[in-house]
Short mmCIF file of C-alpha atoms and ligand atoms in Angstrom, two decimals:
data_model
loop_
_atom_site.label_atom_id
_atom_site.label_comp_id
_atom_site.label_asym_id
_atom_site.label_seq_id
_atom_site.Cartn_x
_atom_site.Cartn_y
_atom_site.Cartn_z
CA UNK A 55 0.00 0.00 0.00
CA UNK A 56 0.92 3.42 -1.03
CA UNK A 57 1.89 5.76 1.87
CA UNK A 58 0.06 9.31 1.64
CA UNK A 59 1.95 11.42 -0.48
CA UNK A 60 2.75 15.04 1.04
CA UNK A 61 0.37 16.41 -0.71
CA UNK A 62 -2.82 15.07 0.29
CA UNK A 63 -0.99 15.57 3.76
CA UNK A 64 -1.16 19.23 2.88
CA UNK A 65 -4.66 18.89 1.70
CA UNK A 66 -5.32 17.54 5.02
CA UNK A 67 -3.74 20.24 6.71
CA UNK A 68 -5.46 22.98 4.37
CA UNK A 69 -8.98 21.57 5.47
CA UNK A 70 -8.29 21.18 9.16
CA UNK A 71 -7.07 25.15 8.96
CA UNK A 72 -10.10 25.78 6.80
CA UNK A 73 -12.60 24.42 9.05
CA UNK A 74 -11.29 25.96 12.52
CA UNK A 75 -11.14 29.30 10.89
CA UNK A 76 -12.85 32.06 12.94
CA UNK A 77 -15.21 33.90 10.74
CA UNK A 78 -15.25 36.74 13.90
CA UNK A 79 -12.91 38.08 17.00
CA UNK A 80 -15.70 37.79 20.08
CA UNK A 81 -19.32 38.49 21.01
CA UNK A 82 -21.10 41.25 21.85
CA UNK A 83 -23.67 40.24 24.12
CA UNK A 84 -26.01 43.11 24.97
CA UNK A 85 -28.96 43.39 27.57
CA UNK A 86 -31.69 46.21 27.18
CA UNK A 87 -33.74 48.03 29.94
CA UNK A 88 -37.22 47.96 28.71
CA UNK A 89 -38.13 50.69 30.31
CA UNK A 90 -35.88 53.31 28.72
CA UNK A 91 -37.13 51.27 25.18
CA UNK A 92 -40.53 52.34 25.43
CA UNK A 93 -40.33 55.55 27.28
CA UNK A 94 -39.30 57.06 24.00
CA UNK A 95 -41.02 59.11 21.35
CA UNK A 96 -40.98 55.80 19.23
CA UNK A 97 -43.10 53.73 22.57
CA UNK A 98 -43.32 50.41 22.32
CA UNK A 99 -45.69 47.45 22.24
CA UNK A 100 -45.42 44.62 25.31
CA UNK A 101 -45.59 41.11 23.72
CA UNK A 102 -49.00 38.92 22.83
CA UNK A 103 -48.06 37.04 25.63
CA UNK A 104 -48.09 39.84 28.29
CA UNK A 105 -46.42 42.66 29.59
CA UNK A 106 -42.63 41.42 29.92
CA UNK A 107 -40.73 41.01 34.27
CA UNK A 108 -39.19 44.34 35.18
CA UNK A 109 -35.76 43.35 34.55
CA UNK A 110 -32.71 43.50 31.73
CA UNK A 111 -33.97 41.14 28.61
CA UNK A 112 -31.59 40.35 25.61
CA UNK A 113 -30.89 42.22 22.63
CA UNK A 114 -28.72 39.95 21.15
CA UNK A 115 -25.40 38.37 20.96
CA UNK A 116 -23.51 39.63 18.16
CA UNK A 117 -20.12 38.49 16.60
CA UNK A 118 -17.63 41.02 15.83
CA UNK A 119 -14.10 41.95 15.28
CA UNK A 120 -11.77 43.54 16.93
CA UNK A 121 -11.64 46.76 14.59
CA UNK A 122 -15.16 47.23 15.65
CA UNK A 123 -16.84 45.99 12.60
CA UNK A 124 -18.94 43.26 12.21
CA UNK A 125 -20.37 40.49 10.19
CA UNK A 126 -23.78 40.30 9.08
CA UNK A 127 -26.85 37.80 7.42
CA UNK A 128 -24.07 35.32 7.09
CA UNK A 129 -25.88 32.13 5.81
CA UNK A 130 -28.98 33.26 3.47
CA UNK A 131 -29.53 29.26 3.79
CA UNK A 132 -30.08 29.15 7.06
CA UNK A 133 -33.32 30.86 8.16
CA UNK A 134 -34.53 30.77 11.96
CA UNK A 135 -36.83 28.15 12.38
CA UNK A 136 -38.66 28.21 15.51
CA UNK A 137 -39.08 24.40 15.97
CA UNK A 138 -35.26 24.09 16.91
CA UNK A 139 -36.10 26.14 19.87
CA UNK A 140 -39.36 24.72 20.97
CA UNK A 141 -37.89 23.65 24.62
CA UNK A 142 -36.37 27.55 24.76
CA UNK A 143 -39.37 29.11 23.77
CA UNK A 144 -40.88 30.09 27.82
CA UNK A 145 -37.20 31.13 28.66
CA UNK A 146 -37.14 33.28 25.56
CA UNK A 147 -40.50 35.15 26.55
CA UNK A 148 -39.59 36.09 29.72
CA UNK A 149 -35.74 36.61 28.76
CA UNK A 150 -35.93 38.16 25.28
CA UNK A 151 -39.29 39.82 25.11
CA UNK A 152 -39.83 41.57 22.01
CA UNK A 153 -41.10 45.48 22.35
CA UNK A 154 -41.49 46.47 19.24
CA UNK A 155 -44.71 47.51 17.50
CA UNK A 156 -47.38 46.31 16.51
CA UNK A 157 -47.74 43.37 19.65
CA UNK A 158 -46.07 40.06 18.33
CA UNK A 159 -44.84 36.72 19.70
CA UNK A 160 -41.64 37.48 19.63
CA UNK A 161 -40.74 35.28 16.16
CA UNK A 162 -39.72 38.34 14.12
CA UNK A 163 -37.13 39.82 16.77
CA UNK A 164 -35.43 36.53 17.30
CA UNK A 165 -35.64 35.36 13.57
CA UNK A 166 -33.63 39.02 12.77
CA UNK A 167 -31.19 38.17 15.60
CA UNK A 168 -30.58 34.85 13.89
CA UNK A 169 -30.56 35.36 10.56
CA UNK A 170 -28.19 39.03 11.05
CA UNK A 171 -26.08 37.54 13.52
CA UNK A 172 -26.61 34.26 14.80
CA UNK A 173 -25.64 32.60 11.33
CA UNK A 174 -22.39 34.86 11.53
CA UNK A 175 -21.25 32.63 14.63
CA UNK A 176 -23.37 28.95 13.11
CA UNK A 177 -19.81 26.98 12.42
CA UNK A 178 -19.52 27.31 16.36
CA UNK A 179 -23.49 27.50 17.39
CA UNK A 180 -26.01 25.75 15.82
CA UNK A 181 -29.27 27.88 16.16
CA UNK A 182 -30.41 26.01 19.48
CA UNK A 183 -26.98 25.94 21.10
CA UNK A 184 -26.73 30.28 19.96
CA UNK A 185 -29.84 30.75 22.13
CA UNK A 186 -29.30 29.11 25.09
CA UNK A 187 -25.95 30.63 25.16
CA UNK A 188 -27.78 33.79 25.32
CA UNK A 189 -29.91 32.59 27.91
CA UNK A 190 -27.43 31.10 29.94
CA UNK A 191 -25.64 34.34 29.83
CA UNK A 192 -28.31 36.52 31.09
CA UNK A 193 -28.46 34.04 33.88
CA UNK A 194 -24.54 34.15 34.80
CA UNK A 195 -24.31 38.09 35.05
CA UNK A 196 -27.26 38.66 36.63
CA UNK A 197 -27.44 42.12 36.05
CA UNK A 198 -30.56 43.76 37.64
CA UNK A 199 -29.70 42.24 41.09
CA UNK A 200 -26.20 43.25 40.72
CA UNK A 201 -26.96 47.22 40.28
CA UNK A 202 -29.71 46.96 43.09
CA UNK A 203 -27.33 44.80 45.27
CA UNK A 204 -24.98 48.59 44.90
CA UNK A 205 -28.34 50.38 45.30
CA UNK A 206 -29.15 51.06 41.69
CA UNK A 207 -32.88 50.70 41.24
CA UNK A 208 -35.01 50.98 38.34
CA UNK A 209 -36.79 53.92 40.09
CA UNK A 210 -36.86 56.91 37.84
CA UNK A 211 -33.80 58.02 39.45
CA UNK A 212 -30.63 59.66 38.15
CA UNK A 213 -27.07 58.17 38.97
CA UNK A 214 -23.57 58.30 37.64
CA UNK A 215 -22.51 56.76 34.81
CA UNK A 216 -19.28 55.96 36.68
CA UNK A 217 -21.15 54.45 39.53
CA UNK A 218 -22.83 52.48 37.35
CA UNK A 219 -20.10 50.98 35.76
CA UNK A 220 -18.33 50.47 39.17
CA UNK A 221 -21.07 48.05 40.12
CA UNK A 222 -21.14 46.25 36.96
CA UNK A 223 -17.59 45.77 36.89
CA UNK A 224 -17.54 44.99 40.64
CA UNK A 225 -20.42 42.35 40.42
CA UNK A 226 -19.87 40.70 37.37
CA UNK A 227 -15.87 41.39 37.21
CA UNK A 228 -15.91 42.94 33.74
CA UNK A 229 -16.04 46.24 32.23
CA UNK A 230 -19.63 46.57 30.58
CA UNK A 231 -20.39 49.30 27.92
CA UNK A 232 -23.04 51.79 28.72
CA UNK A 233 -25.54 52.90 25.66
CA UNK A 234 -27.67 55.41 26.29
CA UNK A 235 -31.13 57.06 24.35
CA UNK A 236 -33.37 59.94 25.20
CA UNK A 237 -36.84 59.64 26.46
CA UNK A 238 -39.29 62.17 25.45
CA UNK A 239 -37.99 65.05 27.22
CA UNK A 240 -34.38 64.27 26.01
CA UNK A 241 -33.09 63.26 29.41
CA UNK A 242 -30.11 60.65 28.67
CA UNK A 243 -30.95 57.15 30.21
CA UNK A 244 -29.41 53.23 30.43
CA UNK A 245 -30.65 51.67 27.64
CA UNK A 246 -28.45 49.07 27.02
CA UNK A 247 -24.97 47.15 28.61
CA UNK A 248 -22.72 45.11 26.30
CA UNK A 249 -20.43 42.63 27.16
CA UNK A 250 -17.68 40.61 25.37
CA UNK A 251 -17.62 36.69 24.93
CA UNK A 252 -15.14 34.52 23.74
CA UNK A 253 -15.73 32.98 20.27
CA UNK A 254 -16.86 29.92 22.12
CA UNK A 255 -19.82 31.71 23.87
CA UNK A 256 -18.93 30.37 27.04
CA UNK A 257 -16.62 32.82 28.71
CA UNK A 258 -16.81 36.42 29.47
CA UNK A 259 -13.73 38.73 28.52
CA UNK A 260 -12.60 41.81 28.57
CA UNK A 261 -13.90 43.96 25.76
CA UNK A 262 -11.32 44.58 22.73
CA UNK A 263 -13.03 47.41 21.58
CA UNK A 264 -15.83 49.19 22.82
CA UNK A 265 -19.27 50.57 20.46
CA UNK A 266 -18.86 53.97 19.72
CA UNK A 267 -21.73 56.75 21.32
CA UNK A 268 -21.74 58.62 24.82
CA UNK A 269 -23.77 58.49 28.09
CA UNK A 270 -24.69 62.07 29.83
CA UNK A 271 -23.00 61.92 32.95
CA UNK A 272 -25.29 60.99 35.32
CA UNK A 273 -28.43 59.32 33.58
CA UNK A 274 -31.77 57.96 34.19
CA UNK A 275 -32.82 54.50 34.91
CA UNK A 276 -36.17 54.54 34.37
CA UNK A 277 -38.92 52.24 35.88
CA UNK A 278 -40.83 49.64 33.72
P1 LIG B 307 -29.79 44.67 15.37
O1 LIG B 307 -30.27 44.66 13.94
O2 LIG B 307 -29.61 43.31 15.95
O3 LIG B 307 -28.61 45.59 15.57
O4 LIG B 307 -30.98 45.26 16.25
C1 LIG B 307 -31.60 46.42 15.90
C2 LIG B 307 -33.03 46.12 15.56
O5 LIG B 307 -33.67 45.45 16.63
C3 LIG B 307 -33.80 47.38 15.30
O6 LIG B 307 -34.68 47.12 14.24
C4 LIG B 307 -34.55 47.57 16.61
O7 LIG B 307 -35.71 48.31 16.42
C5 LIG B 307 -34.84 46.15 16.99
N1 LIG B 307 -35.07 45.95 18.42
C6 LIG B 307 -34.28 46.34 19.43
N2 LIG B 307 -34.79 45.96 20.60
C7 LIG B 307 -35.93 45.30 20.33
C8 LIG B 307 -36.91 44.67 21.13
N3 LIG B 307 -36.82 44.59 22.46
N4 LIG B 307 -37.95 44.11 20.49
C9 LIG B 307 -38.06 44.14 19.16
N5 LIG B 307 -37.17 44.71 18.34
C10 LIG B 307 -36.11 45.30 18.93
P1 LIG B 308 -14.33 58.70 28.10
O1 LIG B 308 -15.30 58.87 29.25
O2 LIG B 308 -14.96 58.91 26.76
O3 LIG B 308 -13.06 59.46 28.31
O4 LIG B 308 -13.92 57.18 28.11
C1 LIG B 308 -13.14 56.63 29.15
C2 LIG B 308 -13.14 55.12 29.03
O5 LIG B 308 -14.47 54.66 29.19
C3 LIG B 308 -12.68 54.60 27.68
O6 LIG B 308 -12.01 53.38 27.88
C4 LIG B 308 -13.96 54.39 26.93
O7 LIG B 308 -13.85 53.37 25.97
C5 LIG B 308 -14.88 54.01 28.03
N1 LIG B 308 -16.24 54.46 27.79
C6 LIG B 308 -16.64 55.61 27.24
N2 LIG B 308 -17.96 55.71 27.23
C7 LIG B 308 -18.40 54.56 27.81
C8 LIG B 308 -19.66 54.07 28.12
N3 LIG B 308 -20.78 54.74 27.81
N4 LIG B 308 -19.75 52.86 28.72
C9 LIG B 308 -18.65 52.16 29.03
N5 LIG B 308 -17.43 52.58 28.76
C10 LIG B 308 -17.30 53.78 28.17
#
């Protein structure tokens, strides 16, 4: 018998490389207050299947690179399909409630997550295993009871921007990003808190690069 010539050694080597490759850097993973969602001049539109727990649900969890760009509708062959997640689908109604108008299930927010990001990160996640990442995240940092546990309360109050990132950092041990929006009278407000996860999903890191936009500072944390 022949021994394998170097070149389909190569070959082998080529398609090892080729199918580790990282199509991204890390994840954003970013949590939303709904409250400073729908206390804009856009308002907002609680879900058919009720009016959503007072507490941080998920935007997304969004590959990117370490210039600060990203990836996008990676996979035009891979649309969401909700059957994949039928054992998710009570943690994703609680956890990622849908706001927008008018009142839906929820379908539409987390297909767009999928399709515009979730198939950006599908050689590592599988569509089931990229949402209960996501859930599982939420769940790790624990975010609401970590800015009440430093007396930060949804309560229509203002506090610093540097306060709030002290307690972040000090309860989940890593720097989050702070985005802000207006409500109707233009006061700034937490809106939203990115972190960074390895390409894996399973670890939290340090951010390489933060989102660009700016916080007033001290800001609102509305009630919802
Ligand atoms: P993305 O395309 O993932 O960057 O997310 C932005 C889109 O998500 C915009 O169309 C937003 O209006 C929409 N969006 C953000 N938060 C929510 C939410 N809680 N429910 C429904 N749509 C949302
Ligand atoms: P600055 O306050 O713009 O001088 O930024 C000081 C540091 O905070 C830099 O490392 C920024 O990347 C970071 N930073 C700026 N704005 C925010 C924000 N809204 N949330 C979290 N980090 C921020």
């Amino acid at each position: 018998m022949r021994s394998p010539s170097l070149l389909s050694l190569a070959l082998l080597l080529l398609a090892a490389v080729v199918c580790n490759a990282q199509d991204f850097d890390f994840f954003y993973f970013v949590l939303q207050w709904p409250g400073s969602y729908c206390d804009t001049r856009q308002s907002c539109c609680y879900p058919t299947s009720g009016k959503p727990p007072a507490d941080f649900g998920i935007h997304g969890l969004w590959p990117n690179y370490n210039d600060g760009s990203y990836p996008s509708n990676c996979d035009p062959d891979s649309p969401f399909d909700e059957s994949k997640i039928s054992d998710l689908i009570g943690r994703m109604r609680t956890n990622w409630p849908t706001l927008a108008c008018p009142s839906n299930d929820g379908v539409k927010f987390w297909g767009h997550e999928w399709e515009k990001h979730g198939t950006c990160a599908e050689s590592i996640l599988d569509e089931h295993s990229y949402f209960q990442t996501a859930l599982n995240l939420k769940n790790q940092l624990n975010l609401l009871q970590t800015l009440q546990n430093a007396g930060i309360e949804p309560d229509g109050g203002y506090y610093s921007l540097s306060s709030i990132k002290e307690a972040i950092k000090e309860g989940t041990g890593y720097t989050p990003f702070i985005e802000c929006n207006v409500d109707e009278s233009r006061n700034s407000q937490l809106y939203q808190v990115y972190f960074c996860v390895d390409t894996s999903g399973s670890q939290l890191i340090e951010c390489p690069v933060f989102p660009r936009g700016r916080c007033d500072s001290r800001i609102e944390f509305p009630a919802f």
